PDB file of C-alpha atoms in Angstrom:
ATOM      1  CA  UNK W   1       1.838  47.871 -65.961  1.00 43.00           C
ATOM      2  CA  UNK W   2      -0.144  44.688 -65.553  1.00 49.00           C
ATOM      3  CA  UNK W   3      -2.247  44.703 -62.404  1.00 51.00           C
ATOM      4  CA  UNK W   4      -4.114  41.855 -60.819  1.00 52.00           C
ATOM      5  CA  UNK W   5      -6.611  41.834 -57.967  1.00 52.00           C
ATOM      6  CA  UNK W   6      -6.563  38.081 -57.547  1.00 56.00           C
ATOM      7  CA  UNK W   7      -7.969  36.949 -54.242  1.00 51.00           C
ATOM      8  CA  UNK W   8      -4.943  35.783 -52.271  1.00 54.00           C
ATOM      9  CA  UNK W   9      -6.811  34.586 -49.174  1.00 57.00           C
ATOM     10  CA  UNK W  10      -7.595  31.289 -50.900  1.00 67.00           C
ATOM     11  CA  UNK W  11      -3.934  30.412 -51.503  1.00 76.00           C
ATOM     12  CA  UNK W  12      -2.451  27.739 -49.268  1.00 86.00           C
ATOM     13  CA  UNK W  13       1.158  28.674 -48.585  1.00 91.00           C
ATOM     14  CA  UNK W  14       3.753  25.899 -48.779  1.00 93.00           C
ATOM     15  CA  UNK W  15       5.948  25.143 -45.765  1.00 95.00           C
ATOM     16  CA  UNK W  16       9.084  25.552 -47.869  1.00 97.00           C
ATOM     17  CA  UNK W  17       9.839  27.794 -50.835  1.00 98.00           C
ATOM     18  CA  UNK W  18      12.476  27.590 -53.542  1.00 98.00           C
ATOM     19  CA  UNK W  19      14.320  30.856 -54.106  1.00 98.00           C
ATOM     20  CA  UNK W  20      16.035  32.491 -57.025  1.00 98.00           C
ATOM     21  CA  UNK W  21      18.664  34.690 -55.377  1.00 97.00           C
ATOM     22  CA  UNK W  22      19.080  38.084 -57.071  1.00 97.00           C
ATOM     23  CA  UNK W  23      20.704  41.358 -56.081  1.00 96.00           C
ATOM     24  CA  UNK W  24      18.298  44.224 -55.372  1.00 93.00           C
ATOM     25  CA  UNK W  25      15.359  42.555 -57.139  1.00 96.00           C
ATOM     26  CA  UNK W  26      12.141  43.133 -55.225  1.00 97.00           C
ATOM     27  CA  UNK W  27       8.789  41.420 -55.720  1.00 98.00           C
ATOM     28  CA  UNK W  28       5.582  42.612 -54.072  1.00 98.00           C
ATOM     29  CA  UNK W  29       2.168  40.988 -53.560  1.00 97.00           C
ATOM     30  CA  UNK W  30      -0.308  41.757 -56.328  1.00 95.00           C
ATOM     31  CA  UNK W  31       2.430  42.371 -58.893  1.00 96.00           C
ATOM     32  CA  UNK W  32       3.762  40.439 -61.876  1.00 96.00           C
ATOM     33  CA  UNK W  33       7.498  39.837 -62.151  1.00 97.00           C
ATOM     34  CA  UNK W  34       8.914  38.582 -65.480  1.00 97.00           C
ATOM     35  CA  UNK W  35      11.986  36.375 -65.112  1.00 98.00           C
ATOM     36  CA  UNK W  36      14.370  34.717 -67.529  1.00 97.00           C
ATOM     37  CA  UNK W  37      15.584  31.435 -66.052  1.00 98.00           C
ATOM     38  CA  UNK W  38      18.896  30.371 -67.569  1.00 97.00           C
ATOM     39  CA  UNK W  39      21.266  29.124 -64.827  1.00 97.00           C
ATOM     40  CA  UNK W  40      21.215  25.345 -64.406  1.00 97.00           C
ATOM     41  CA  UNK W  41      20.445  25.523 -60.688  1.00 97.00           C
ATOM     42  CA  UNK W  42      17.439  27.739 -61.311  1.00 98.00           C
ATOM     43  CA  UNK W  43      16.220  25.511 -64.099  1.00 97.00           C
ATOM     44  CA  UNK W  44      16.163  22.793 -61.425  1.00 97.00           C
ATOM     45  CA  UNK W  45      14.384  25.163 -59.037  1.00 98.00           C
ATOM     46  CA  UNK W  46      11.753  25.920 -61.666  1.00 98.00           C
ATOM     47  CA  UNK W  47      11.185  22.225 -62.343  1.00 97.00           C
ATOM     48  CA  UNK W  48      10.870  21.658 -58.596  1.00 97.00           C
ATOM     49  CA  UNK W  49       8.280  24.422 -58.298  1.00 97.00           C
ATOM     50  CA  UNK W  50       6.280  23.266 -61.324  1.00 97.00           C
ATOM     51  CA  UNK W  51       6.172  19.730 -59.939  1.00 96.00           C
ATOM     52  CA  UNK W  52       5.083  20.791 -56.443  1.00 94.00           C
ATOM     53  CA  UNK W  53       3.268  23.991 -55.438  1.00 94.00           C
ATOM     54  CA  UNK W  54       3.912  26.050 -58.623  1.00 96.00           C
ATOM     55  CA  UNK W  55       5.386  28.647 -56.267  1.00 97.00           C
ATOM     56  CA  UNK W  56       8.828  30.123 -55.674  1.00 98.00           C
ATOM     57  CA  UNK W  57      10.214  33.435 -54.492  1.00 98.00           C
ATOM     58  CA  UNK W  58      13.021  35.921 -54.950  1.00 98.00           C
ATOM     59  CA  UNK W  59      15.740  35.886 -52.310  1.00 97.00           C
ATOM     60  CA  UNK W  60      16.680  39.545 -52.493  1.00 97.00           C
ATOM     61  CA  UNK W  61      20.321  40.318 -51.692  1.00 97.00           C
ATOM     62  CA  UNK W  62      20.935  43.721 -50.128  1.00 93.00           C
ATOM     63  CA  UNK W  63      24.369  44.519 -48.677  1.00 90.00           C
ATOM     64  CA  UNK W  64      25.458  40.916 -49.287  1.00 93.00           C
ATOM     65  CA  UNK W  65      22.616  39.503 -47.154  1.00 95.00           C
ATOM     66  CA  UNK W  66      19.330  37.892 -48.174  1.00 97.00           C
ATOM     67  CA  UNK W  67      16.400  39.911 -46.847  1.00 97.00           C
ATOM     68  CA  UNK W  68      14.450  38.023 -44.161  1.00 97.00           C
ATOM     69  CA  UNK W  69      11.127  38.783 -45.856  1.00 98.00           C
ATOM     70  CA  UNK W  70      10.099  37.831 -49.366  1.00 98.00           C
ATOM     71  CA  UNK W  71       6.959  37.393 -51.438  1.00 98.00           C
ATOM     72  CA  UNK W  72       5.638  33.987 -52.368  1.00 98.00           C
ATOM     73  CA  UNK W  73       5.274  33.998 -56.145  1.00 97.00           C
ATOM     74  CA  UNK W  74       2.813  31.858 -58.094  1.00 97.00           C
ATOM     75  CA  UNK W  75       3.918  30.781 -61.571  1.00 97.00           C
ATOM     76  CA  UNK W  76       1.218  32.157 -63.872  1.00 97.00           C
ATOM     77  CA  UNK W  77       3.086  31.315 -67.088  1.00 97.00           C
ATOM     78  CA  UNK W  78       6.229  29.374 -67.947  1.00 97.00           C
ATOM     79  CA  UNK W  79       7.534  29.013 -71.496  1.00 97.00           C
ATOM     80  CA  UNK W  80      10.452  26.649 -71.951  1.00 96.00           C
ATOM     81  CA  UNK W  81      12.761  27.257 -74.897  1.00 96.00           C
ATOM     82  CA  UNK W  82      14.628  24.686 -76.981  1.00 96.00           C
ATOM     83  CA  UNK W  83      17.901  25.558 -75.214  1.00 95.00           C
ATOM     84  CA  UNK W  84      16.415  24.689 -71.820  1.00 94.00           C
ATOM     85  CA  UNK W  85      15.979  28.265 -70.613  1.00 97.00           C
ATOM     86  CA  UNK W  86      12.544  29.535 -69.657  1.00 98.00           C
ATOM     87  CA  UNK W  87      10.545  32.745 -69.582  1.00 98.00           C
ATOM     88  CA  UNK W  88       8.431  32.886 -66.431  1.00 98.00           C
ATOM     89  CA  UNK W  89       5.732  35.254 -65.231  1.00 98.00           C
ATOM     90  CA  UNK W  90       5.545  35.233 -61.436  1.00 98.00           C
ATOM     91  CA  UNK W  91       2.558  36.669 -59.562  1.00 97.00           C
ATOM     92  CA  UNK W  92       3.132  37.913 -56.013  1.00 97.00           C
ATOM     93  CA  UNK W  93       0.800  36.241 -53.540  1.00 96.00           C
ATOM     94  CA  UNK W  94       1.810  37.028 -49.935  1.00 96.00           C
ATOM     95  CA  UNK W  95       4.719  38.213 -47.823  1.00 97.00           C
ATOM     96  CA  UNK W  96       6.455  35.535 -45.783  1.00 98.00           C
ATOM     97  CA  UNK W  97       9.346  35.492 -43.353  1.00 98.00           C
ATOM     98  CA  UNK W  98      12.320  33.226 -44.035  1.00 98.00           C
ATOM     99  CA  UNK W  99      12.906  31.143 -40.896  1.00 98.00           C
ATOM    100  CA  UNK W 100      15.706  28.850 -42.073  1.00 98.00           C
ATOM    101  CA  UNK W 101      17.033  26.708 -44.885  1.00 98.00           C
ATOM    102  CA  UNK W 102      15.788  23.267 -45.868  1.00 97.00           C
ATOM    103  CA  UNK W 103      18.365  23.200 -48.664  1.00 97.00           C
ATOM    104  CA  UNK W 104      21.200  25.446 -49.869  1.00 96.00           C
ATOM    105  CA  UNK W 105      22.484  23.592 -52.961  1.00 96.00           C
ATOM    106  CA  UNK W 106      22.051  23.319 -55.883  1.00 96.00           C
ATOM    107  CA  UNK W 107      19.423  26.012 -55.173  1.00 97.00           C
ATOM    108  CA  UNK W 108      18.092  27.422 -51.931  1.00 97.00           C
ATOM    109  CA  UNK W 109      14.882  26.158 -50.373  1.00 98.00           C
ATOM    110  CA  UNK W 110      13.713  28.290 -47.453  1.00 98.00           C
ATOM    111  CA  UNK W 111      11.465  27.337 -44.590  1.00 98.00           C
ATOM    112  CA  UNK W 112       8.858  30.069 -44.267  1.00 98.00           C
ATOM    113  CA  UNK W 113       6.103  31.394 -42.046  1.00 97.00           C
ATOM    114  CA  UNK W 114       3.382  34.008 -42.672  1.00 95.00           C
ATOM    115  CA  UNK W 115       4.380  37.656 -42.310  1.00 97.00           C
ATOM    116  CA  UNK W 116       1.126  39.350 -41.298  1.00 95.00           C
ATOM    117  CA  UNK W 117       0.439  43.011 -41.939  1.00 97.00           C
ATOM    118  CA  UNK W 118      -0.632  45.110 -38.953  1.00 97.00           C
ATOM    119  CA  UNK W 119      -3.001  48.046 -39.209  1.00 96.00           C
ATOM    120  CA  UNK W 120      -4.524  50.381 -36.636  1.00 96.00           C
ATOM    121  CA  UNK W 121      -6.479  52.743 -38.897  1.00 96.00           C
ATOM    122  CA  UNK W 122     -10.051  52.389 -40.095  1.00 95.00           C
ATOM    123  CA  UNK W 123     -10.862  51.459 -43.686  1.00 94.00           C
ATOM    124  CA  UNK W 124     -11.799  55.087 -44.325  1.00 96.00           C
ATOM    125  CA  UNK W 125      -8.487  56.380 -42.951  1.00 97.00           C
ATOM    126  CA  UNK W 126      -6.519  53.871 -45.018  1.00 97.00           C
ATOM    127  CA  UNK W 127      -8.485  54.871 -48.119  1.00 96.00           C
ATOM    128  CA  UNK W 128      -7.447  58.480 -47.480  1.00 96.00           C
ATOM    129  CA  UNK W 129      -3.807  57.383 -47.280  1.00 97.00           C
ATOM    130  CA  UNK W 130      -4.188  55.559 -50.583  1.00 96.00           C
ATOM    131  CA  UNK W 131      -5.589  58.643 -52.309  1.00 95.00           C
ATOM    132  CA  UNK W 132      -2.886  60.870 -50.822  1.00 96.00           C
ATOM    133  CA  UNK W 133      -0.321  58.531 -52.346  1.00 96.00           C
ATOM    134  CA  UNK W 134      -2.126  58.583 -55.694  1.00 94.00           C
ATOM    135  CA  UNK W 135      -2.065  62.389 -55.664  1.00 93.00           C
ATOM    136  CA  UNK W 136       1.746  62.236 -55.398  1.00 93.00           C
ATOM    137  CA  UNK W 137       2.221  60.149 -58.531  1.00 89.00           C
ATOM    138  CA  UNK W 138       4.271  61.771 -61.288  1.00 79.00           C
ATOM    139  CA  UNK W 139       2.342  63.242 -64.208  1.00 74.00           C
ATOM    140  CA  UNK W 140       1.787  60.963 -67.160  1.00 67.00           C
ATOM    141  CA  UNK W 141       4.160  61.335 -70.088  1.00 69.00           C
ATOM    142  CA  UNK W 142       2.898  61.016 -73.686  1.00 70.00           C
ATOM    143  CA  UNK W 143       4.679  57.663 -73.977  1.00 70.00           C
ATOM    144  CA  UNK W 144       2.822  56.097 -71.052  1.00 70.00           C
ATOM    145  CA  UNK W 145      -0.257  58.282 -70.584  1.00 75.00           C
ATOM    146  CA  UNK W 146      -2.745  55.485 -71.322  1.00 81.00           C
ATOM    147  CA  UNK W 147      -0.978  52.990 -69.052  1.00 79.00           C
ATOM    148  CA  UNK W 148      -0.692  55.584 -66.285  1.00 80.00           C
ATOM    149  CA  UNK W 149      -4.388  56.459 -66.530  1.00 83.00           C
ATOM    150  CA  UNK W 150      -5.304  52.774 -66.382  1.00 86.00           C
ATOM    151  CA  UNK W 151      -3.125  52.360 -63.305  1.00 86.00           C
ATOM    152  CA  UNK W 152      -4.629  55.391 -61.575  1.00 86.00           C
ATOM    153  CA  UNK W 153      -8.190  54.265 -62.324  1.00 88.00           C
ATOM    154  CA  UNK W 154      -7.552  50.724 -61.152  1.00 91.00           C
ATOM    155  CA  UNK W 155      -5.926  51.824 -57.909  1.00 93.00           C
ATOM    156  CA  UNK W 156      -8.585  54.472 -57.297  1.00 91.00           C
ATOM    157  CA  UNK W 157     -11.252  51.755 -57.430  1.00 92.00           C
ATOM    158  CA  UNK W 158      -9.224  49.170 -55.502  1.00 92.00           C
ATOM    159  CA  UNK W 159     -10.834  48.350 -52.160  1.00 93.00           C
ATOM    160  CA  UNK W 160      -7.728  46.777 -50.570  1.00 95.00           C
ATOM    161  CA  UNK W 161      -5.378  49.544 -49.352  1.00 96.00           C
ATOM    162  CA  UNK W 162      -2.585  47.048 -48.651  1.00 96.00           C
ATOM    163  CA  UNK W 163      -2.610  45.779 -52.217  1.00 96.00           C
ATOM    164  CA  UNK W 164      -2.691  49.352 -53.546  1.00 96.00           C
ATOM    165  CA  UNK W 165       0.341  50.277 -51.434  1.00 97.00           C
ATOM    166  CA  UNK W 166       2.292  47.269 -52.696  1.00 98.00           C
ATOM    167  CA  UNK W 167       1.467  47.984 -56.343  1.00 96.00           C
ATOM    168  CA  UNK W 168       2.465  51.638 -55.993  1.00 96.00           C
ATOM    169  CA  UNK W 169       5.698  50.603 -54.263  1.00 97.00           C
ATOM    170  CA  UNK W 170       6.554  48.101 -56.981  1.00 96.00           C
ATOM    171  CA  UNK W 171       5.936  50.469 -59.880  1.00 92.00           C
ATOM    172  CA  UNK W 172       7.261  53.789 -58.572  1.00 93.00           C
ATOM    173  CA  UNK W 173      10.001  53.151 -56.002  1.00 95.00           C
ATOM    174  CA  UNK W 174      13.491  52.324 -57.257  1.00 93.00           C
ATOM    175  CA  UNK W 175      15.838  53.002 -54.327  1.00 95.00           C
ATOM    176  CA  UNK W 176      16.946  49.624 -52.873  1.00 95.00           C
ATOM    177  CA  UNK W 177      16.998  50.921 -49.287  1.00 95.00           C
ATOM    178  CA  UNK W 178      13.445  52.223 -49.597  1.00 97.00           C
ATOM    179  CA  UNK W 179      12.182  49.049 -51.266  1.00 97.00           C
ATOM    180  CA  UNK W 180      13.840  46.979 -48.531  1.00 97.00           C
ATOM    181  CA  UNK W 181      11.971  49.004 -45.924  1.00 97.00           C
ATOM    182  CA  UNK W 182       8.677  48.644 -47.769  1.00 98.00           C
ATOM    183  CA  UNK W 183       8.907  44.870 -48.177  1.00 98.00           C
ATOM    184  CA  UNK W 184      10.013  44.207 -44.566  1.00 98.00           C
ATOM    185  CA  UNK W 185       7.774  46.713 -42.728  1.00 98.00           C
ATOM    186  CA  UNK W 186       4.848  44.992 -40.933  1.00 98.00           C
ATOM    187  CA  UNK W 187       2.755  48.149 -40.362  1.00 98.00           C
ATOM    188  CA  UNK W 188       0.587  49.246 -43.281  1.00 98.00           C
ATOM    189  CA  UNK W 189       0.464  52.832 -42.034  1.00 98.00           C
ATOM    190  CA  UNK W 190       4.248  52.930 -41.863  1.00 98.00           C
ATOM    191  CA  UNK W 191       4.497  51.482 -45.384  1.00 98.00           C
ATOM    192  CA  UNK W 192       2.326  54.329 -46.655  1.00 98.00           C
ATOM    193  CA  UNK W 193       4.501  56.853 -44.778  1.00 98.00           C
ATOM    194  CA  UNK W 194       7.658  55.426 -46.375  1.00 98.00           C
ATOM    195  CA  UNK W 195       6.004  55.337 -49.799  1.00 98.00           C
ATOM    196  CA  UNK W 196       4.724  58.913 -49.625  1.00 97.00           C
ATOM    197  CA  UNK W 197       8.060  60.230 -48.394  1.00 96.00           C
ATOM    198  CA  UNK W 198       9.704  58.665 -51.443  1.00 96.00           C
ATOM    199  CA  UNK W 199       7.005  59.935 -53.847  1.00 95.00           C
ATOM    200  CA  UNK W 200       7.390  63.442 -52.407  1.00 94.00           C
ATOM    201  CA  UNK W 201      11.168  63.219 -52.849  1.00 91.00           C
ATOM    202  CA  UNK W 202      10.737  62.140 -56.474  1.00 86.00           C
ATOM    203  CA  UNK W 203       8.198  64.906 -57.054  1.00 83.00           C
ATOM    204  CA  UNK W 204      10.562  67.542 -55.636  1.00 83.00           C
ATOM    205  CA  UNK W 205      13.404  66.207 -57.788  1.00 73.00           C
ATOM    206  CA  UNK W 206      11.262  66.374 -60.921  1.00 67.00           C
ATOM    207  CA  UNK W 207      10.209  69.967 -60.164  1.00 63.00           C
ATOM    208  CA  UNK W 208      13.814  71.065 -59.591  1.00 64.00           C
ATOM    209  CA  UNK W 209      14.776  69.702 -63.012  1.00 61.00           C
ATOM    210  CA  UNK W 210      12.400  72.118 -64.724  1.00 55.00           C
TER     211      UNK W 210
END
């Protein structure tokens, strides 16, 4: 569970963004997404990204449509193999809205605009929401107790409630419909409501299994 608190405010977003189109694959700001690039068109996309902004994103397909919101990903590591495939580690920078297509073949290039997060609560109220979500996390298992404790400690100390919500969503939510709602919802308070509803559902399911 690698976590980064890189300062994203200093990133200059590109006007266009190459996309790797995947079914029900969700990437969130503040999170690392490992990818194996093997299709020829995405090898070209990777080369394009490495030679320009070092950024690309995931065009997430849900119900046969690409979601209108995605996360700009910064290539933190790219290891090319002898067969031309590559292992890539992508770091989520910021949400953006897809506004159109600059290119569709051989790979998609989207035109994008910022997708700002709205919030009406105070910092103290948002911190309370963060800790309520942390309290709903499943108990650590022996196999991942150290990683879970590291995650809890890091998120407990994290001062950005938006980043904490995204990291929790990425690591603990698996339902595509819920993840779609979390990535496309502009309100931070509503994101926390969606997240906590899902964590409560998972908690109730775990208790009923015992």
